[in-house]
PDB file of C-alpha atoms in Angstrom:
ATOM      1  CA  UNK A1094     120.120  32.931 160.487  1.00  0.00           C
ATOM      2  CA  UNK A1095     122.713  32.752 163.250  1.00  0.00           C
ATOM      3  CA  UNK A1096     125.151  35.041 165.081  1.00  0.00           C
ATOM      4  CA  UNK A1097     127.787  34.605 162.397  1.00  0.00           C
ATOM      5  CA  UNK A1098     125.297  36.229 159.993  1.00  0.00           C
ATOM      6  CA  UNK A1099     124.692  39.050 162.455  1.00  0.00           C
ATOM      7  CA  UNK A1100     128.411  39.631 162.870  1.00  0.00           C
ATOM      8  CA  UNK A1101     128.729  39.888 159.079  1.00  0.00           C
ATOM      9  CA  UNK A1102     125.955  42.468 159.086  1.00  0.00           C
ATOM     10  CA  UNK A1103     127.518  44.631 161.791  1.00  0.00           C
ATOM     11  CA  UNK A1104     130.911  44.410 160.073  1.00  0.00           C
ATOM     12  CA  UNK A1105     129.339  45.487 156.785  1.00  0.00           C
ATOM     13  CA  UNK A1106     127.622  48.464 158.430  1.00  0.00           C
ATOM     14  CA  UNK A1107     130.707  50.106 159.945  1.00  0.00           C
ATOM     15  CA  UNK A1108     130.769  52.759 157.195  1.00  0.00           C
ATOM     16  CA  UNK A1109     127.069  53.609 157.522  1.00  0.00           C
ATOM     17  CA  UNK A1110     127.674  57.339 158.062  1.00  0.00           C
ATOM     18  CA  UNK A1111     130.569  57.784 155.646  1.00  0.00           C
ATOM     19  CA  UNK A1112     128.430  59.240 152.863  1.00  0.00           C
ATOM     20  CA  UNK A1113     126.973  62.005 155.036  1.00  0.00           C
ATOM     21  CA  UNK A1114     128.391  65.456 154.336  1.00  0.00           C
ATOM     22  CA  UNK A1115     128.550  67.372 157.616  1.00  0.00           C
ATOM     23  CA  UNK A1116     129.234  70.594 155.741  1.00  0.00           C
ATOM     24  CA  UNK A1117     125.918  70.557 153.893  1.00  0.00           C
ATOM     25  CA  UNK A1118     122.581  71.753 155.252  1.00  0.00           C
ATOM     26  CA  UNK A1119     123.563  71.382 158.873  1.00  0.00           C
ATOM     27  CA  UNK A1120     122.404  74.627 160.424  1.00  0.00           C
ATOM     28  CA  UNK A1121     119.187  74.949 162.361  1.00  0.00           C
ATOM     29  CA  UNK A1122     117.011  78.025 162.296  1.00  0.00           C
ATOM     30  CA  UNK A1123     116.820  79.772 165.692  1.00  0.00           C
ATOM     31  CA  UNK A1124     113.302  78.545 166.450  1.00  0.00           C
ATOM     32  CA  UNK A1125     114.222  75.011 165.372  1.00  0.00           C
ATOM     33  CA  UNK A1126     117.272  74.989 167.615  1.00  0.00           C
ATOM     34  CA  UNK A1127     115.219  76.198 170.554  1.00  0.00           C
ATOM     35  CA  UNK A1128     112.559  73.533 170.049  1.00  0.00           C
ATOM     36  CA  UNK A1129     114.860  70.493 169.808  1.00  0.00           C
ATOM     37  CA  UNK A1130     117.907  71.363 171.953  1.00  0.00           C
ATOM     38  CA  UNK A1131     116.886  69.806 175.270  1.00  0.00           C
ATOM     39  CA  UNK A1132     115.363  66.728 173.646  1.00  0.00           C
ATOM     40  CA  UNK A1133     118.343  66.139 171.354  1.00  0.00           C
ATOM     41  CA  UNK A1134     120.762  66.489 174.259  1.00  0.00           C
ATOM     42  CA  UNK A1135     118.910  63.793 176.174  1.00  0.00           C
ATOM     43  CA  UNK A1136     118.799  61.311 173.287  1.00  0.00           C
ATOM     44  CA  UNK A1137     122.444  61.929 172.419  1.00  0.00           C
ATOM     45  CA  UNK A1138     123.343  61.183 176.025  1.00  0.00           C
ATOM     46  CA  UNK A1139     121.293  58.000 175.899  1.00  0.00           C
ATOM     47  CA  UNK A1140     123.256  56.740 172.884  1.00  0.00           C
ATOM     48  CA  UNK A1141     126.577  57.102 174.735  1.00  0.00           C
ATOM     49  CA  UNK A1142     126.402  53.980 176.891  1.00  0.00           C
ATOM     50  CA  UNK A1143     129.587  51.960 177.196  1.00  0.00           C
ATOM     51  CA  UNK A1144     127.473  48.829 177.522  1.00  0.00           C
ATOM     52  CA  UNK A1145     129.499  47.390 180.414  1.00  0.00           C
ATOM     53  CA  UNK A1146     126.626  45.429 181.954  1.00  0.00           C
ATOM     54  CA  UNK A1147     125.344  44.240 178.570  1.00  0.00           C
ATOM     55  CA  UNK A1148     128.841  43.082 177.661  1.00  0.00           C
ATOM     56  CA  UNK A1149     129.241  41.359 181.021  1.00  0.00           C
ATOM     57  CA  UNK A1150     125.929  39.520 180.671  1.00  0.00           C
ATOM     58  CA  UNK A1151     126.708  38.611 177.038  1.00  0.00           C
ATOM     59  CA  UNK A1152     129.733  36.644 178.236  1.00  0.00           C
ATOM     60  CA  UNK A1153     127.341  34.167 179.857  1.00  0.00           C
ATOM     61  CA  UNK A1154     125.446  33.435 176.636  1.00  0.00           C
ATOM     62  CA  UNK A1155     125.867  29.960 175.170  1.00  0.00           C
ATOM     63  CA  UNK A1156     126.971  31.029 171.682  1.00  0.00           C
ATOM     64  CA  UNK A1157     130.455  32.637 171.726  1.00  0.00           C
ATOM     65  CA  UNK A1158     129.723  34.472 168.468  1.00  0.00           C
ATOM     66  CA  UNK A1159     127.083  36.503 170.333  1.00  0.00           C
ATOM     67  CA  UNK A1160     129.737  38.336 172.331  1.00  0.00           C
ATOM     68  CA  UNK A1161     131.422  39.484 169.119  1.00  0.00           C
ATOM     69  CA  UNK A1162     128.072  40.764 167.860  1.00  0.00           C
ATOM     70  CA  UNK A1163     127.499  42.685 171.096  1.00  0.00           C
ATOM     71  CA  UNK A1164     130.886  44.375 170.772  1.00  0.00           C
ATOM     72  CA  UNK A1165     129.943  45.592 167.297  1.00  0.00           C
ATOM     73  CA  UNK A1166     126.433  46.561 168.384  1.00  0.00           C
ATOM     74  CA  UNK A1167     127.756  48.722 171.236  1.00  0.00           C
ATOM     75  CA  UNK A1168     130.187  50.438 168.861  1.00  0.00           C
ATOM     76  CA  UNK A1169     127.322  51.160 166.466  1.00  0.00           C
ATOM     77  CA  UNK A1170     125.277  52.754 169.238  1.00  0.00           C
ATOM     78  CA  UNK A1171     128.281  54.831 170.260  1.00  0.00           C
ATOM     79  CA  UNK A1172     128.653  55.934 166.642  1.00  0.00           C
ATOM     80  CA  UNK A1173     125.123  57.316 166.830  1.00  0.00           C
ATOM     81  CA  UNK A1174     126.177  59.373 169.847  1.00  0.00           C
ATOM     82  CA  UNK A1175     129.283  60.635 168.052  1.00  0.00           C
ATOM     83  CA  UNK A1176     127.361  61.664 164.943  1.00  0.00           C
ATOM     84  CA  UNK A1177     124.669  63.440 166.956  1.00  0.00           C
ATOM     85  CA  UNK A1178     127.375  65.181 169.001  1.00  0.00           C
ATOM     86  CA  UNK A1179     129.011  66.375 165.787  1.00  0.00           C
ATOM     87  CA  UNK A1180     125.709  67.775 164.549  1.00  0.00           C
ATOM     88  CA  UNK A1181     125.159  69.470 167.898  1.00  0.00           C
ATOM     89  CA  UNK A1182     128.617  71.030 167.748  1.00  0.00           C
ATOM     90  CA  UNK A1183     127.854  72.482 164.302  1.00  0.00           C
ATOM     91  CA  UNK A1184     124.860  74.210 165.860  1.00  0.00           C
ATOM     92  CA  UNK A1185     126.475  75.260 169.124  1.00  0.00           C
ATOM     93  CA  UNK A1186     124.453  72.823 171.221  1.00  0.00           C
ATOM     94  CA  UNK A1187     126.450  71.550 174.213  1.00  0.00           C
ATOM     95  CA  UNK A1188     126.292  67.960 175.351  1.00  0.00           C
ATOM     96  CA  UNK A1189     125.077  67.005 178.809  1.00  0.00           C
ATOM     97  CA  UNK A1190     126.867  64.772 181.311  1.00  0.00           C
ATOM     98  CA  UNK A1191     123.802  63.218 182.898  1.00  0.00           C
ATOM     99  CA  UNK A1192     120.026  63.098 182.801  1.00  0.00           C
ATOM    100  CA  UNK A1193     117.580  61.425 185.156  1.00  0.00           C
ATOM    101  CA  UNK A1194     115.823  59.477 182.397  1.00  0.00           C
ATOM    102  CA  UNK A1195     119.078  57.986 181.137  1.00  0.00           C
ATOM    103  CA  UNK A1196     120.015  57.116 184.725  1.00  0.00           C
ATOM    104  CA  UNK A1197     116.728  55.240 185.239  1.00  0.00           C
ATOM    105  CA  UNK A1198     117.241  53.141 182.099  1.00  0.00           C
ATOM    106  CA  UNK A1199     120.794  52.336 183.136  1.00  0.00           C
ATOM    107  CA  UNK A1200     119.570  51.178 186.553  1.00  0.00           C
ATOM    108  CA  UNK A1201     116.804  49.055 185.001  1.00  0.00           C
ATOM    109  CA  UNK A1202     119.356  47.307 182.792  1.00  0.00           C
ATOM    110  CA  UNK A1203     121.271  46.271 185.900  1.00  0.00           C
ATOM    111  CA  UNK A1204     118.335  44.534 187.592  1.00  0.00           C
ATOM    112  CA  UNK A1205     118.849  40.927 186.546  1.00  0.00           C
ATOM    113  CA  UNK A1206     120.599  39.145 183.740  1.00  0.00           C
ATOM    114  CA  UNK A1207     120.805  39.346 179.979  1.00  0.00           C
ATOM    115  CA  UNK A1208     117.112  38.851 179.243  1.00  0.00           C
ATOM    116  CA  UNK A1209     116.007  41.817 181.361  1.00  0.00           C
ATOM    117  CA  UNK A1210     118.806  43.971 179.945  1.00  0.00           C
ATOM    118  CA  UNK A1211     117.609  43.213 176.417  1.00  0.00           C
ATOM    119  CA  UNK A1212     113.974  43.918 177.310  1.00  0.00           C
ATOM    120  CA  UNK A1213     114.936  47.367 178.623  1.00  0.00           C
ATOM    121  CA  UNK A1214     117.145  47.930 175.585  1.00  0.00           C
ATOM    122  CA  UNK A1215     114.392  46.918 173.170  1.00  0.00           C
ATOM    123  CA  UNK A1216     111.998  49.302 174.917  1.00  0.00           C
ATOM    124  CA  UNK A1217     114.398  52.200 174.308  1.00  0.00           C
ATOM    125  CA  UNK A1218     114.953  51.167 170.682  1.00  0.00           C
ATOM    126  CA  UNK A1219     111.222  50.957 170.006  1.00  0.00           C
ATOM    127  CA  UNK A1220     110.881  54.502 171.330  1.00  0.00           C
ATOM    128  CA  UNK A1221     113.825  55.548 169.149  1.00  0.00           C
ATOM    129  CA  UNK A1222     112.042  54.231 166.047  1.00  0.00           C
ATOM    130  CA  UNK A1223     109.214  56.708 166.539  1.00  0.00           C
ATOM    131  CA  UNK A1224     111.274  59.535 168.032  1.00  0.00           C
ATOM    132  CA  UNK A1225     113.872  59.787 165.254  1.00  0.00           C
ATOM    133  CA  UNK A1226     111.132  59.778 162.632  1.00  0.00           C
ATOM    134  CA  UNK A1227     109.550  62.759 164.384  1.00  0.00           C
ATOM    135  CA  UNK A1228     112.952  64.453 164.751  1.00  0.00           C
ATOM    136  CA  UNK A1229     113.555  63.957 161.037  1.00  0.00           C
ATOM    137  CA  UNK A1230     110.381  65.923 160.322  1.00  0.00           C
ATOM    138  CA  UNK A1231     110.792  68.506 163.092  1.00  0.00           C
ATOM    139  CA  UNK A1232     113.284  70.747 161.233  1.00  0.00           C
ATOM    140  CA  UNK A1233     114.368  71.613 157.706  1.00  0.00           C
ATOM    141  CA  UNK A1234     118.003  70.683 158.335  1.00  0.00           C
ATOM    142  CA  UNK A1235     119.130  68.382 155.519  1.00  0.00           C
ATOM    143  CA  UNK A1236     121.977  67.063 157.643  1.00  0.00           C
ATOM    144  CA  UNK A1237     119.752  66.187 160.590  1.00  0.00           C
ATOM    145  CA  UNK A1238     117.277  64.459 158.282  1.00  0.00           C
ATOM    146  CA  UNK A1239     120.048  62.285 156.806  1.00  0.00           C
ATOM    147  CA  UNK A1240     121.364  61.412 160.260  1.00  0.00           C
ATOM    148  CA  UNK A1241     117.876  60.435 161.425  1.00  0.00           C
ATOM    149  CA  UNK A1242     117.251  58.295 158.346  1.00  0.00           C
ATOM    150  CA  UNK A1243     120.444  56.338 158.917  1.00  0.00           C
ATOM    151  CA  UNK A1244     119.789  55.905 162.628  1.00  0.00           C
ATOM    152  CA  UNK A1245     116.302  54.613 161.788  1.00  0.00           C
ATOM    153  CA  UNK A1246     117.782  52.060 159.390  1.00  0.00           C
ATOM    154  CA  UNK A1247     120.194  50.947 162.096  1.00  0.00           C
ATOM    155  CA  UNK A1248     117.437  50.696 164.705  1.00  0.00           C
ATOM    156  CA  UNK A1249     115.477  48.397 162.391  1.00  0.00           C
ATOM    157  CA  UNK A1250     118.393  45.993 162.426  1.00  0.00           C
ATOM    158  CA  UNK A1251     118.950  46.389 166.169  1.00  0.00           C
ATOM    159  CA  UNK A1252     115.353  45.418 166.898  1.00  0.00           C
ATOM    160  CA  UNK A1253     115.692  42.309 164.769  1.00  0.00           C
ATOM    161  CA  UNK A1254     118.977  41.448 166.442  1.00  0.00           C
ATOM    162  CA  UNK A1255     117.594  41.787 169.978  1.00  0.00           C
ATOM    163  CA  UNK A1256     114.405  39.903 169.073  1.00  0.00           C
ATOM    164  CA  UNK A1257     116.519  37.083 167.646  1.00  0.00           C
ATOM    165  CA  UNK A1258     118.207  36.662 171.035  1.00  0.00           C
ATOM    166  CA  UNK A1259     115.017  37.114 173.073  1.00  0.00           C
ATOM    167  CA  UNK A1260     113.497  34.219 171.091  1.00  0.00           C
ATOM    168  CA  UNK A1261     116.023  31.977 172.854  1.00  0.00           C
ATOM    169  CA  UNK A1262     114.764  33.022 176.290  1.00  0.00           C
ATOM    170  CA  UNK A1263     111.095  32.900 175.310  1.00  0.00           C
ATOM    171  CA  UNK A1264     111.160  29.382 173.852  1.00  0.00           C
ATOM    172  CA  UNK A1265     113.072  28.001 176.835  1.00  0.00           C
ATOM    173  CA  UNK A1266     110.676  29.524 179.410  1.00  0.00           C
ATOM    174  CA  UNK A1267     107.612  28.025 181.051  1.00  0.00           C
ATOM    175  CA  UNK A1268     104.204  29.335 180.054  1.00  0.00           C
ATOM    176  CA  UNK A1269     103.913  31.216 183.354  1.00  0.00           C
ATOM    177  CA  UNK A1270     107.289  32.890 182.933  1.00  0.00           C
ATOM    178  CA  UNK A1271     106.379  33.891 179.378  1.00  0.00           C
ATOM    179  CA  UNK A1272     103.228  35.616 180.646  1.00  0.00           C
ATOM    180  CA  UNK A1273     105.106  37.385 183.456  1.00  0.00           C
ATOM    181  CA  UNK A1274     107.860  38.540 181.102  1.00  0.00           C
ATOM    182  CA  UNK A1275     105.415  39.876 178.506  1.00  0.00           C
ATOM    183  CA  UNK A1276     103.402  41.638 181.207  1.00  0.00           C
ATOM    184  CA  UNK A1277     106.553  43.290 182.589  1.00  0.00           C
ATOM    185  CA  UNK A1278     107.601  44.414 179.132  1.00  0.00           C
ATOM    186  CA  UNK A1279     104.174  45.872 178.306  1.00  0.00           C
ATOM    187  CA  UNK A1280     104.120  47.730 181.614  1.00  0.00           C
ATOM    188  CA  UNK A1281     107.611  49.081 180.970  1.00  0.00           C
ATOM    189  CA  UNK A1282     106.671  50.052 177.419  1.00  0.00           C
ATOM    190  CA  UNK A1283     103.549  51.914 178.506  1.00  0.00           C
ATOM    191  CA  UNK A1284     105.349  53.767 181.281  1.00  0.00           C
ATOM    192  CA  UNK A1285     108.194  54.710 178.963  1.00  0.00           C
ATOM    193  CA  UNK A1286     105.784  56.112 176.388  1.00  0.00           C
ATOM    194  CA  UNK A1287     104.246  58.397 179.006  1.00  0.00           C
ATOM    195  CA  UNK A1288     107.606  59.570 180.348  1.00  0.00           C
ATOM    196  CA  UNK A1289     109.042  60.212 176.884  1.00  0.00           C
ATOM    197  CA  UNK A1290     105.934  62.121 175.849  1.00  0.00           C
ATOM    198  CA  UNK A1291     106.217  64.424 178.852  1.00  0.00           C
ATOM    199  CA  UNK A1292     109.905  65.096 178.203  1.00  0.00           C
ATOM    200  CA  UNK A1293     109.938  65.244 174.409  1.00  0.00           C
ATOM    201  CA  UNK A1294     106.464  66.254 173.324  1.00  0.00           C
ATOM    202  CA  UNK A1295     107.667  69.456 171.653  1.00  0.00           C
ATOM    203  CA  UNK A1296     109.826  67.547 169.169  1.00  0.00           C
ATOM    204  CA  UNK A1297     107.200  64.848 168.723  1.00  0.00           C
ATOM    205  CA  UNK A1298     104.470  67.420 168.020  1.00  0.00           C
ATOM    206  CA  UNK A1299     106.689  69.382 165.634  1.00  0.00           C
ATOM    207  CA  UNK A1300     107.408  66.122 163.839  1.00  0.00           C
ATOM    208  CA  UNK A1301     103.705  65.332 163.450  1.00  0.00           C
ATOM    209  CA  UNK A1302     103.250  62.902 166.352  1.00  0.00           C
ATOM    210  CA  UNK A1303     100.615  64.067 168.782  1.00  0.00           C
ATOM    211  CA  UNK A1304     100.102  61.809 171.791  1.00  0.00           C
ATOM    212  CA  UNK A1305      97.539  59.431 170.286  1.00  0.00           C
ATOM    213  CA  UNK A1306      99.664  58.936 167.178  1.00  0.00           C
ATOM    214  CA  UNK A1307     102.863  58.584 169.196  1.00  0.00           C
ATOM    215  CA  UNK A1308     101.240  55.989 171.459  1.00  0.00           C
ATOM    216  CA  UNK A1309      99.753  53.961 168.603  1.00  0.00           C
ATOM    217  CA  UNK A1310     102.885  54.030 166.453  1.00  0.00           C
ATOM    218  CA  UNK A1311     105.065  52.988 169.373  1.00  0.00           C
ATOM    219  CA  UNK A1312     102.783  50.144 170.435  1.00  0.00           C
ATOM    220  CA  UNK A1313     102.521  48.956 166.832  1.00  0.00           C
ATOM    221  CA  UNK A1314     106.288  48.512 166.708  1.00  0.00           C
ATOM    222  CA  UNK A1315     106.180  46.870 170.148  1.00  0.00           C
ATOM    223  CA  UNK A1316     103.596  44.286 169.074  1.00  0.00           C
ATOM    224  CA  UNK A1317     105.519  43.545 165.874  1.00  0.00           C
ATOM    225  CA  UNK A1318     108.661  42.847 167.889  1.00  0.00           C
ATOM    226  CA  UNK A1319     106.696  40.792 170.422  1.00  0.00           C
ATOM    227  CA  UNK A1320     105.192  38.713 167.620  1.00  0.00           C
ATOM    228  CA  UNK A1321     108.615  38.100 166.151  1.00  0.00           C
ATOM    229  CA  UNK A1322     109.890  36.887 169.535  1.00  0.00           C
ATOM    230  CA  UNK A1323     106.893  34.622 170.170  1.00  0.00           C
ATOM    231  CA  UNK A1324     106.602  33.001 166.750  1.00  0.00           C
ATOM    232  CA  UNK A1325     110.237  32.863 165.619  1.00  0.00           C
ATOM    233  CA  UNK A1326     109.041  34.580 162.469  1.00  0.00           C
ATOM    234  CA  UNK A1327     111.433  36.019 159.952  1.00  0.00           C
ATOM    235  CA  UNK A1328     112.535  39.549 160.893  1.00  0.00           C
ATOM    236  CA  UNK A1329     110.180  42.267 159.734  1.00  0.00           C
ATOM    237  CA  UNK A1330     113.250  44.478 159.751  1.00  0.00           C
ATOM    238  CA  UNK A1331     115.220  42.527 157.183  1.00  0.00           C
ATOM    239  CA  UNK A1332     118.989  42.307 157.198  1.00  0.00           C
ATOM    240  CA  UNK A1333     120.847  44.388 154.662  1.00  0.00           C
ATOM    241  CA  UNK A1334     122.646  42.660 151.861  1.00  0.00           C
ATOM    242  CA  UNK A1335     126.216  41.838 152.844  1.00  0.00           C
TER     243      UNK A1335
END
């Protein structure tokens, strides 16, 4: 697998939301709307990133095909934001311009270089894997369920894509740097789990993820991604046929 393969994947996935009917089963019941509004607003905001720093760092990567992949990846993330915003509009849920949690993640991505940016990004995507599954189960909205299912499929691929690049940094690092990097990522992952639980526990609980389950499911995905990075194993989250 190489970045040409990844570019083919992202190109093939541009129509990933085309079969979703936004006129069918989109409305939330009043109690459902109340329980997910704040949480959904925050995650929709988080998907909106223009990816300026990621794009800037990607220009320094040795393989020129990587930059093309990043362009497509950023557009796919922005598509998530657009689709969620459309669902929110159907239900009269306004978007938000800023949120402290999103601001923290943006600042963390600016700290140092491409590797750190990807570590922070992977942390958010691991959380998204568990969060969108809970959101899928938190309401009876057919439309929201379909949106969540597609986002989950996309996040599978995103995790594989980021792990593929992080393998490059891991294998070229000293043993000491590998230990420091893994320790930093585990600390970031643990802290993020706690913060997300505090801010989104209502949706997570309604979706069947109480804290112990949320923590274990999130760390399970984390360790799977870590193993993929360390061993250069084939992606657990396999590429779609193209």
